[in-house]
PDB file of C-alpha atoms in Angstrom:
ATOM      1  CA  MET A 211       0.000   0.000   0.000  1.00  0.00           C
ATOM      2  CA  THR A 212       1.271   3.480  -0.866  1.00  0.00           C
ATOM      3  CA  ASP A 213       2.198   5.582   2.151  1.00  0.00           C
ATOM      4  CA  LYS A 214      -0.013   8.650   2.021  1.00  0.00           C
ATOM      5  CA  ALA A 215       2.478  10.511   4.188  1.00  0.00           C
ATOM      6  CA  ASN A 216       4.766  10.603   1.152  1.00  0.00           C
ATOM      7  CA  PHE A 217       2.180  12.329  -1.016  1.00  0.00           C
ATOM      8  CA  PRO A 218       2.601  16.066  -1.629  1.00  0.00           C
ATOM      9  CA  LYS A 219       0.065  18.323   0.030  1.00  0.00           C
ATOM     10  CA  ILE A 220      -0.851  20.196  -3.181  1.00  0.00           C
ATOM     11  CA  SER A 221      -1.016  19.127  -6.819  1.00  0.00           C
ATOM     12  CA  VAL A 222      -0.735  22.042  -9.263  1.00  0.00           C
ATOM     13  CA  LEU A 223      -2.460  21.305 -12.575  1.00  0.00           C
ATOM     14  CA  MET A 224      -0.895  23.075 -15.550  1.00  0.00           C
ATOM     15  CA  PRO A 225      -2.308  22.494 -19.048  1.00  0.00           C
ATOM     16  CA  VAL A 226       0.164  23.737 -21.668  1.00  0.00           C
ATOM     17  CA  TYR A 227      -0.406  24.634 -25.297  1.00  0.00           C
ATOM     18  CA  ASN A 228       2.022  26.755 -27.323  1.00  0.00           C
ATOM     19  CA  THR A 229       3.048  29.065 -24.484  1.00  0.00           C
ATOM     20  CA  SER A 230       6.818  28.716 -24.789  1.00  0.00           C
ATOM     21  CA  LYS A 231       7.212  32.497 -24.624  1.00  0.00           C
ATOM     22  CA  TYR A 232       5.816  32.585 -21.071  1.00  0.00           C
ATOM     23  CA  LEU A 233       6.179  29.017 -19.804  1.00  0.00           C
ATOM     24  CA  SER A 234       9.508  29.371 -18.014  1.00  0.00           C
ATOM     25  CA  ARG A 235       8.231  32.415 -16.142  1.00  0.00           C
ATOM     26  CA  ALA A 236       5.138  30.469 -15.077  1.00  0.00           C
ATOM     27  CA  LEU A 237       7.099  27.435 -13.926  1.00  0.00           C
ATOM     28  CA  ASP A 238       9.665  29.560 -12.087  1.00  0.00           C
ATOM     29  CA  SER A 239       6.886  31.305 -10.185  1.00  0.00           C
ATOM     30  CA  VAL A 240       5.540  27.968  -8.937  1.00  0.00           C
ATOM     31  CA  LEU A 241       8.935  26.530  -8.054  1.00  0.00           C
ATOM     32  CA  ALA A 242       9.755  29.708  -6.100  1.00  0.00           C
ATOM     33  CA  GLN A 243       6.732  29.340  -3.806  1.00  0.00           C
ATOM     34  CA  THR A 244       7.246  29.825  -0.076  1.00  0.00           C
ATOM     35  CA  PHE A 245       5.212  26.620   0.368  1.00  0.00           C
ATOM     36  CA  THR A 246       7.299  23.803  -1.103  1.00  0.00           C
ATOM     37  CA  ASP A 247       5.351  20.560  -0.539  1.00  0.00           C
ATOM     38  CA  PHE A 248       3.709  20.342  -3.954  1.00  0.00           C
ATOM     39  CA  GLU A 249       3.908  18.664  -7.333  1.00  0.00           C
ATOM     40  CA  ILE A 250       3.323  20.219 -10.747  1.00  0.00           C
ATOM     41  CA  ILE A 251       1.309  18.022 -13.097  1.00  0.00           C
ATOM     42  CA  ALA A 252       1.991  19.573 -16.497  1.00  0.00           C
ATOM     43  CA  VAL A 253       0.161  18.247 -19.554  1.00  0.00           C
ATOM     44  CA  ASP A 254       1.359  19.350 -22.967  1.00  0.00           C
ATOM     45  CA  ASP A 255      -1.648  19.465 -25.274  1.00  0.00           C
ATOM     46  CA  GLY A 256       0.090  18.776 -28.579  1.00  0.00           C
ATOM     47  CA  SER A 257       2.101  22.008 -28.678  1.00  0.00           C
ATOM     48  CA  THR A 258       3.772  22.872 -31.972  1.00  0.00           C
ATOM     49  CA  ASP A 259       6.349  25.183 -30.387  1.00  0.00           C
ATOM     50  CA  ASN A 260       9.054  24.083 -27.917  1.00  0.00           C
ATOM     51  CA  SER A 261       6.792  24.029 -24.849  1.00  0.00           C
ATOM     52  CA  LEU A 262       7.304  20.293 -24.341  1.00  0.00           C
ATOM     53  CA  GLU A 263      11.084  20.667 -24.447  1.00  0.00           C
ATOM     54  CA  ILE A 264      10.895  23.383 -21.793  1.00  0.00           C
ATOM     55  CA  LEU A 265       8.744  21.154 -19.571  1.00  0.00           C
ATOM     56  CA  LYS A 266      11.138  18.236 -19.924  1.00  0.00           C
ATOM     57  CA  ARG A 267      14.097  20.466 -19.075  1.00  0.00           C
ATOM     58  CA  TYR A 268      12.432  21.609 -15.853  1.00  0.00           C
ATOM     59  CA  SER A 269      11.392  18.059 -15.006  1.00  0.00           C
ATOM     60  CA  SER A 270      14.975  16.843 -15.341  1.00  0.00           C
ATOM     61  CA  LYS A 271      16.094  19.455 -12.811  1.00  0.00           C
ATOM     62  CA  ASP A 272      13.237  19.233 -10.282  1.00  0.00           C
ATOM     63  CA  SER A 273      11.409  15.983  -9.515  1.00  0.00           C
ATOM     64  CA  ARG A 274       8.327  17.917  -8.451  1.00  0.00           C
ATOM     65  CA  VAL A 275       7.664  18.744 -12.118  1.00  0.00           C
ATOM     66  CA  LYS A 276       5.881  15.784 -13.724  1.00  0.00           C
ATOM     67  CA  VAL A 277       5.286  15.998 -17.454  1.00  0.00           C
ATOM     68  CA  PHE A 278       2.634  14.241 -19.519  1.00  0.00           C
ATOM     69  CA  GLN A 279       1.604  14.654 -23.125  1.00  0.00           C
ATOM     70  CA  ASN A 280      -1.575  14.318 -25.159  1.00  0.00           C
ATOM     71  CA  GLU A 281      -1.053  12.500 -28.459  1.00  0.00           C
ATOM     72  CA  LYS A 282      -2.770  15.411 -30.207  1.00  0.00           C
ATOM     73  CA  ASN A 283      -4.403  18.704 -29.292  1.00  0.00           C
ATOM     74  CA  MET A 284      -7.433  17.771 -27.187  1.00  0.00           C
ATOM     75  CA  GLY A 285      -8.379  21.013 -25.444  1.00  0.00           C
ATOM     76  CA  VAL A 286      -8.081  22.392 -21.940  1.00  0.00           C
ATOM     77  CA  SER A 287     -10.781  20.221 -20.308  1.00  0.00           C
ATOM     78  CA  PHE A 288      -9.206  16.981 -21.552  1.00  0.00           C
ATOM     79  CA  SER A 289      -5.777  18.203 -20.429  1.00  0.00           C
ATOM     80  CA  LEU A 290      -7.053  19.104 -16.967  1.00  0.00           C
ATOM     81  CA  ASN A 291      -8.699  15.687 -16.600  1.00  0.00           C
ATOM     82  CA  HIS A 292      -5.469  14.061 -17.758  1.00  0.00           C
ATOM     83  CA  ALA A 293      -3.644  16.019 -15.053  1.00  0.00           C
ATOM     84  CA  ILE A 294      -6.206  15.100 -12.379  1.00  0.00           C
ATOM     85  CA  SER A 295      -5.713  11.410 -13.173  1.00  0.00           C
ATOM     86  CA  HIS A 296      -2.046  11.759 -12.159  1.00  0.00           C
ATOM     87  CA  ALA A 297      -2.517  14.123  -9.201  1.00  0.00           C
ATOM     88  CA  SER A 298      -1.848  12.586  -5.796  1.00  0.00           C
ATOM     89  CA  ALA A 299      -2.415  15.462  -3.345  1.00  0.00           C
ATOM     90  CA  PRO A 300      -5.594  16.140  -1.321  1.00  0.00           C
ATOM     91  CA  LEU A 301      -5.612  19.761  -2.533  1.00  0.00           C
ATOM     92  CA  VAL A 302      -5.570  20.577  -6.238  1.00  0.00           C
ATOM     93  CA  ALA A 303      -4.698  24.016  -7.620  1.00  0.00           C
ATOM     94  CA  ARG A 304      -5.076  25.300 -11.187  1.00  0.00           C
ATOM     95  CA  MET A 305      -2.352  27.267 -12.914  1.00  0.00           C
ATOM     96  CA  ASP A 306      -2.272  28.609 -16.467  1.00  0.00           C
ATOM     97  CA  SER A 307       1.004  28.247 -18.327  1.00  0.00           C
ATOM     98  CA  ASP A 308       1.228  31.927 -19.274  1.00  0.00           C
ATOM     99  CA  ASP A 309       0.404  33.388 -15.849  1.00  0.00           C
ATOM    100  CA  ILE A 310       2.601  34.142 -12.843  1.00  0.00           C
ATOM    101  CA  MET A 311       1.921  32.801  -9.363  1.00  0.00           C
ATOM    102  CA  VAL A 312       2.474  35.252  -6.496  1.00  0.00           C
ATOM    103  CA  LYS A 313       5.199  33.744  -4.303  1.00  0.00           C
ATOM    104  CA  ASP A 314       2.986  33.001  -1.280  1.00  0.00           C
ATOM    105  CA  ARG A 315      -0.127  31.860  -3.148  1.00  0.00           C
ATOM    106  CA  LEU A 316       0.113  28.210  -2.130  1.00  0.00           C
ATOM    107  CA  GLU A 317       1.070  29.075   1.450  1.00  0.00           C
ATOM    108  CA  LYS A 318      -1.970  31.329   1.867  1.00  0.00           C
ATOM    109  CA  GLN A 319      -4.400  28.947   0.226  1.00  0.00           C
ATOM    110  CA  PHE A 320      -3.103  25.937   2.157  1.00  0.00           C
ATOM    111  CA  ALA A 321      -3.447  27.836   5.443  1.00  0.00           C
ATOM    112  CA  TYR A 322      -6.995  28.904   4.590  1.00  0.00           C
ATOM    113  CA  MET A 323      -8.037  25.380   3.647  1.00  0.00           C
ATOM    114  CA  LYS A 324      -6.539  24.007   6.866  1.00  0.00           C
ATOM    115  CA  GLN A 325      -8.421  26.587   8.954  1.00  0.00           C
ATOM    116  CA  ASN A 326     -11.664  26.148   6.987  1.00  0.00           C
ATOM    117  CA  PRO A 327     -12.203  22.429   6.313  1.00  0.00           C
ATOM    118  CA  ASP A 328     -15.742  23.091   5.059  1.00  0.00           C
ATOM    119  CA  CYS A 329     -14.347  25.023   2.056  1.00  0.00           C
ATOM    120  CA  VAL A 330     -14.531  23.057  -1.191  1.00  0.00           C
ATOM    121  CA  VAL A 331     -13.365  25.747  -3.664  1.00  0.00           C
ATOM    122  CA  LEU A 332     -10.982  28.581  -2.847  1.00  0.00           C
ATOM    123  CA  GLY A 333      -9.869  31.386  -5.138  1.00  0.00           C
ATOM    124  CA  GLY A 334      -8.296  34.783  -4.744  1.00  0.00           C
ATOM    125  CA  GLN A 335      -7.784  38.119  -6.401  1.00  0.00           C
ATOM    126  CA  GLU A 336      -5.866  38.625  -9.631  1.00  0.00           C
ATOM    127  CA  MET A 337      -3.679  41.357 -11.013  1.00  0.00           C
ATOM    128  CA  TYR A 338      -3.809  41.709 -14.781  1.00  0.00           C
ATOM    129  CA  ILE A 339      -0.524  41.902 -16.654  1.00  0.00           C
ATOM    130  CA  ASN A 340       0.308  42.462 -20.298  1.00  0.00           C
ATOM    131  CA  GLU A 341       2.795  40.588 -22.487  1.00  0.00           C
ATOM    132  CA  ASP A 342       5.665  42.495 -20.847  1.00  0.00           C
ATOM    133  CA  ASP A 343       4.627  41.576 -17.265  1.00  0.00           C
ATOM    134  CA  GLU A 344       3.402  45.125 -16.621  1.00  0.00           C
ATOM    135  CA  ILE A 345       0.412  45.401 -14.259  1.00  0.00           C
ATOM    136  CA  VAL A 346      -2.582  46.848 -16.119  1.00  0.00           C
ATOM    137  CA  GLY A 347      -5.480  46.165 -13.744  1.00  0.00           C
ATOM    138  CA  ASN A 348      -6.817  44.091 -10.890  1.00  0.00           C
ATOM    139  CA  THR A 349      -9.931  42.328  -9.595  1.00  0.00           C
ATOM    140  CA  ARG A 350     -11.976  42.619  -6.463  1.00  0.00           C
ATOM    141  CA  TYR A 351     -14.025  39.445  -6.255  1.00  0.00           C
ATOM    142  CA  PRO A 352     -16.380  38.807  -3.318  1.00  0.00           C
ATOM    143  CA  LEU A 353     -14.973  36.875  -0.374  1.00  0.00           C
ATOM    144  CA  THR A 354     -17.876  35.020   1.235  1.00  0.00           C
ATOM    145  CA  ASP A 355     -19.753  31.885   0.206  1.00  0.00           C
ATOM    146  CA  THR A 356     -23.116  33.650  -0.040  1.00  0.00           C
ATOM    147  CA  GLU A 357     -21.885  36.514  -2.211  1.00  0.00           C
ATOM    148  CA  ILE A 358     -19.768  34.293  -4.429  1.00  0.00           C
ATOM    149  CA  LYS A 359     -22.583  31.858  -5.201  1.00  0.00           C
ATOM    150  CA  LYS A 360     -24.913  34.743  -6.079  1.00  0.00           C
ATOM    151  CA  LYS A 361     -22.474  35.987  -8.718  1.00  0.00           C
ATOM    152  CA  PHE A 362     -21.999  32.779 -10.712  1.00  0.00           C
ATOM    153  CA  PHE A 363     -25.007  33.576 -12.896  1.00  0.00           C
ATOM    154  CA  GLN A 364     -23.512  36.987 -13.724  1.00  0.00           C
ATOM    155  CA  PHE A 365     -19.747  36.529 -13.933  1.00  0.00           C
ATOM    156  CA  GLN A 366     -17.307  33.946 -12.655  1.00  0.00           C
ATOM    157  CA  PRO A 367     -16.497  35.242  -9.142  1.00  0.00           C
ATOM    158  CA  ILE A 368     -13.726  32.700  -8.613  1.00  0.00           C
ATOM    159  CA  ALA A 369     -11.104  33.037 -11.324  1.00  0.00           C
ATOM    160  CA  ASP A 370     -10.073  29.680 -12.797  1.00  0.00           C
ATOM    161  CA  PRO A 371      -6.299  30.317 -12.524  1.00  0.00           C
ATOM    162  CA  THR A 372      -6.647  31.018  -8.781  1.00  0.00           C
ATOM    163  CA  SER A 373      -8.806  27.989  -7.986  1.00  0.00           C
ATOM    164  CA  MET A 374      -7.920  25.413  -5.369  1.00  0.00           C
ATOM    165  CA  TYR A 375     -10.130  22.364  -4.774  1.00  0.00           C
ATOM    166  CA  ASN A 376     -10.504  20.277  -1.619  1.00  0.00           C
ATOM    167  CA  ARG A 377     -10.681  16.717  -2.946  1.00  0.00           C
ATOM    168  CA  ALA A 378     -11.676  15.340   0.455  1.00  0.00           C
ATOM    169  CA  LYS A 379     -15.091  16.938   0.005  1.00  0.00           C
ATOM    170  CA  ILE A 380     -15.623  16.004  -3.657  1.00  0.00           C
ATOM    171  CA  PRO A 381     -16.789  12.551  -4.815  1.00  0.00           C
ATOM    172  CA  PRO A 382     -14.327  11.326  -7.477  1.00  0.00           C
ATOM    173  CA  GLU A 383     -17.110  10.977 -10.037  1.00  0.00           C
ATOM    174  CA  ASP A 384     -17.842  14.703  -9.772  1.00  0.00           C
ATOM    175  CA  PHE A 385     -14.270  15.979  -9.898  1.00  0.00           C
ATOM    176  CA  TYR A 386     -13.812  16.343 -13.634  1.00  0.00           C
ATOM    177  CA  PHE A 387     -14.030  18.983 -16.349  1.00  0.00           C
ATOM    178  CA  ASP A 388     -16.651  18.540 -19.082  1.00  0.00           C
ATOM    179  CA  GLU A 389     -14.645  17.770 -22.214  1.00  0.00           C
ATOM    180  CA  SER A 390     -17.455  18.976 -24.475  1.00  0.00           C
ATOM    181  CA  LEU A 391     -16.762  22.522 -23.255  1.00  0.00           C
ATOM    182  CA  THR A 392     -13.927  24.476 -24.856  1.00  0.00           C
ATOM    183  CA  VAL A 393     -14.646  27.384 -22.511  1.00  0.00           C
ATOM    184  CA  ALA A 394     -16.612  27.697 -19.236  1.00  0.00           C
ATOM    185  CA  GLU A 395     -15.307  24.313 -18.072  1.00  0.00           C
ATOM    186  CA  GLY A 396     -14.438  25.795 -14.677  1.00  0.00           C
ATOM    187  CA  LEU A 397     -17.850  27.415 -14.383  1.00  0.00           C
ATOM    188  CA  ASP A 398     -19.558  24.071 -14.970  1.00  0.00           C
ATOM    189  CA  LEU A 399     -17.402  22.325 -12.357  1.00  0.00           C
ATOM    190  CA  ASN A 400     -18.075  25.053  -9.813  1.00  0.00           C
ATOM    191  CA  PHE A 401     -21.835  24.752 -10.258  1.00  0.00           C
ATOM    192  CA  ARG A 402     -21.579  20.993  -9.668  1.00  0.00           C
ATOM    193  CA  LEU A 403     -19.576  21.591  -6.488  1.00  0.00           C
ATOM    194  CA  PHE A 404     -22.092  23.991  -4.899  1.00  0.00           C
ATOM    195  CA  LYS A 405     -23.664  21.186  -2.852  1.00  0.00           C
ATOM    196  CA  TYR A 406     -20.423  19.873  -1.391  1.00  0.00           C
ATOM    197  CA  GLY A 407     -19.246  22.817   0.652  1.00  0.00           C
ATOM    198  CA  LYS A 408     -18.434  26.488   0.867  1.00  0.00           C
ATOM    199  CA  PHE A 409     -16.728  28.744  -1.648  1.00  0.00           C
ATOM    200  CA  ALA A 410     -14.345  31.547  -0.706  1.00  0.00           C
ATOM    201  CA  ASN A 411     -11.813  33.995  -2.101  1.00  0.00           C
ATOM    202  CA  ILE A 412      -8.657  35.201  -0.395  1.00  0.00           C
ATOM    203  CA  GLU A 413      -8.622  38.990  -0.279  1.00  0.00           C
ATOM    204  CA  ASP A 414      -5.056  39.203  -1.609  1.00  0.00           C
ATOM    205  CA  ALA A 415      -3.918  38.942  -5.228  1.00  0.00           C
ATOM    206  CA  ILE A 416      -2.418  35.477  -5.691  1.00  0.00           C
ATOM    207  CA  VAL A 417      -2.037  35.264  -9.483  1.00  0.00           C
ATOM    208  CA  LEU A 418      -0.804  37.663 -12.145  1.00  0.00           C
ATOM    209  CA  TYR A 419      -3.206  36.930 -15.000  1.00  0.00           C
ATOM    210  CA  ARG A 420      -1.822  37.594 -18.447  1.00  0.00           C
ATOM    211  CA  GLN A 421      -4.088  39.425 -20.887  1.00  0.00           C
ATOM    212  CA  ARG A 422      -2.973  38.592 -24.402  1.00  0.00           C
ATOM    213  CA  PRO A 423      -4.272  39.874 -27.746  1.00  0.00           C
ATOM    214  CA  GLY A 424      -6.030  37.085 -29.566  1.00  0.00           C
ATOM    215  CA  SER A 425      -7.292  35.277 -26.466  1.00  0.00           C
ATOM    216  CA  LEU A 426     -10.343  33.071 -26.955  1.00  0.00           C
ATOM    217  CA  PHE A 427     -12.638  35.446 -25.090  1.00  0.00           C
ATOM    218  CA  SER A 428     -11.598  38.606 -26.865  1.00  0.00           C
ATOM    219  CA  THR A 429     -11.578  37.123 -30.375  1.00  0.00           C
ATOM    220  CA  ASN A 430     -14.785  35.088 -30.193  1.00  0.00           C
ATOM    221  CA  MET A 431     -16.867  36.716 -27.514  1.00  0.00           C
ATOM    222  CA  LYS A 432     -20.181  35.580 -28.976  1.00  0.00           C
ATOM    223  CA  ARG A 433     -19.135  31.926 -28.996  1.00  0.00           C
ATOM    224  CA  THR A 434     -17.731  32.198 -25.482  1.00  0.00           C
ATOM    225  CA  PHE A 435     -20.967  33.647 -24.135  1.00  0.00           C
ATOM    226  CA  LYS A 436     -22.915  30.881 -25.897  1.00  0.00           C
ATOM    227  CA  PHE A 437     -21.049  28.276 -23.832  1.00  0.00           C
ATOM    228  CA  ILE A 438     -21.447  30.316 -20.644  1.00  0.00           C
ATOM    229  CA  SER A 439     -25.205  30.603 -21.242  1.00  0.00           C
ATOM    230  CA  MET A 440     -25.433  26.864 -21.854  1.00  0.00           C
ATOM    231  CA  VAL A 441     -23.641  26.109 -18.588  1.00  0.00           C
ATOM    232  CA  ARG A 442     -25.871  28.510 -16.659  1.00  0.00           C
ATOM    233  CA  LYS A 443     -28.996  26.840 -18.083  1.00  0.00           C
ATOM    234  CA  ARG A 444     -27.566  23.453 -17.140  1.00  0.00           C
ATOM    235  CA  ALA A 445     -26.975  24.677 -13.589  1.00  0.00           C
ATOM    236  CA  LYS A 446     -30.594  25.751 -13.332  1.00  0.00           C
ATOM    237  CA  ASN A 447     -32.267  22.821 -15.094  1.00  0.00           C
ATOM    238  CA  GLN A 448     -29.974  19.893 -14.231  1.00  0.00           C
ATOM    239  CA  TYR A 449     -28.211  20.912 -11.024  1.00  0.00           C
ATOM    240  CA  GLY A 450     -31.262  22.573  -9.476  1.00  0.00           C
ATOM    241  CA  ILE A 451     -29.525  25.867  -8.667  1.00  0.00           C
ATOM    242  CA  LYS A 452     -31.868  28.831  -8.536  1.00  0.00           C
ATOM    243  CA  PRO A 453     -30.372  32.019 -10.021  1.00  0.00           C
ATOM    244  CA  PRO A 454     -31.001  35.397  -8.352  1.00  0.00           C
ATOM    245  CA  PHE A 455     -33.555  37.710 -10.004  1.00  0.00           C
ATOM    246  CA  THR A 456     -30.900  40.162 -11.182  1.00  0.00           C
ATOM    247  CA  ALA A 457     -29.122  37.400 -13.100  1.00  0.00           C
ATOM    248  CA  GLY A 458     -31.774  37.491 -15.815  1.00  0.00           C
ATOM    249  CA  ILE A 459     -31.163  41.187 -16.445  1.00  0.00           C
ATOM    250  CA  ILE A 460     -27.387  40.721 -16.530  1.00  0.00           C
ATOM    251  CA  ASN A 461     -27.624  37.730 -18.869  1.00  0.00           C
ATOM    252  CA  PHE A 462     -29.906  39.595 -21.264  1.00  0.00           C
ATOM    253  CA  SER A 463     -27.531  42.563 -21.283  1.00  0.00           C
ATOM    254  CA  GLN A 464     -24.549  40.290 -21.987  1.00  0.00           C
ATOM    255  CA  LYS A 465     -26.424  38.618 -24.854  1.00  0.00           C
ATOM    256  CA  ILE A 466     -27.181  41.989 -26.475  1.00  0.00           C
ATOM    257  CA  ILE A 467     -23.600  43.186 -25.956  1.00  0.00           C
ATOM    258  CA  THR A 468     -22.045  40.100 -27.522  1.00  0.00           C
ATOM    259  CA  SER A 469     -24.529  39.832 -30.387  1.00  0.00           C
ATOM    260  CA  VAL A 470     -24.909  43.396 -31.603  1.00  0.00           C
ATOM    261  CA  LEU A 471     -21.955  45.586 -30.690  1.00  0.00           C
ATOM    262  CA  PRO A 472     -18.558  45.634 -32.463  1.00  0.00           C
ATOM    263  CA  LEU A 473     -15.963  43.415 -30.756  1.00  0.00           C
ATOM    264  CA  LYS A 474     -13.807  46.182 -29.262  1.00  0.00           C
ATOM    265  CA  VAL A 475     -16.831  47.998 -27.863  1.00  0.00           C
ATOM    266  CA  ALA A 476     -18.351  44.763 -26.555  1.00  0.00           C
ATOM    267  CA  VAL A 477     -15.164  43.730 -24.735  1.00  0.00           C
ATOM    268  CA  LYS A 478     -14.783  47.163 -23.136  1.00  0.00           C
ATOM    269  CA  LEU A 479     -18.447  47.348 -22.077  1.00  0.00           C
ATOM    270  CA  ASN A 480     -18.341  43.831 -20.697  1.00  0.00           C
ATOM    271  CA  ASP A 481     -15.293  44.773 -18.601  1.00  0.00           C
ATOM    272  CA  ILE A 482     -17.139  47.799 -17.195  1.00  0.00           C
ATOM    273  CA  ILE A 483     -20.180  45.707 -16.214  1.00  0.00           C
ATOM    274  CA  LYS A 484     -17.931  43.078 -14.671  1.00  0.00           C
ATOM    275  CA  LYS A 485     -16.122  45.636 -12.537  1.00  0.00           C
ATOM    276  CA  LEU A 486     -19.459  46.959 -11.288  1.00  0.00           C
ATOM    277  CA  THR A 487     -20.834  43.522 -10.453  1.00  0.00           C
ATOM    278  CA  VAL A 488     -17.770  41.988  -8.787  1.00  0.00           C
ATOM    279  CA  LYS A 489     -17.156  44.883  -6.438  1.00  0.00           C
ATOM    280  CA  VAL A 490     -17.396  43.783  -2.811  1.00  0.00           C
TER     281      VAL A 490
END
């Protein structure tokens, strides 16, 4: 029998696809954490740049970096599930391969989870950075379970790259990402986890989130919102989660914004509405 005492306390899931320009910075930020008892489960999703070579180089130098590869490009949900299948820790954290982890992120989230065993999903604030690592904005997501769960029908109040999951509270059959979703996979998982415990955000920024031109959201906003709407309907009709009254107004506004307005205007207006609705 495997000795559980030898397992790391946190598994960091990192799906990777053609991010060689930023990947070393992302990996360095995890390896430099003040909390050191973790493993990185990196899954290369059929990259055509040298991302896989970078991962293998890091793995050869630090045994905490474990590298896996999809035979072909399968998408983020498949890659995350692939990573979960190899994760051994009781706490699982997400990390995007072009972001930067604040040096005490894992320490703060581990401490919170230890002090709040009823917490099933824990996030934190983000600072937005551009391609040159310059800070260009920040978030102020709600902190409490009640406020967070109200916001899921408006915007995602727990940012995917900051998420940490308490596997002890999640049945294995429910801890997966829907592979039919190319976006909103984290939103769908969060809705499914509502019934298993509390949600929370740390008040400090724990991830530097990179905003890049050509991201999926900014280039295909209409398609992105289509998936988000589908997940919200699923939450209501299949998961039995009742949305707040104001959610209908917000959803209608988002539909009009994404369907009618030019892309640049729609993205800017959506950002304004988000800032108004996520304010604590």
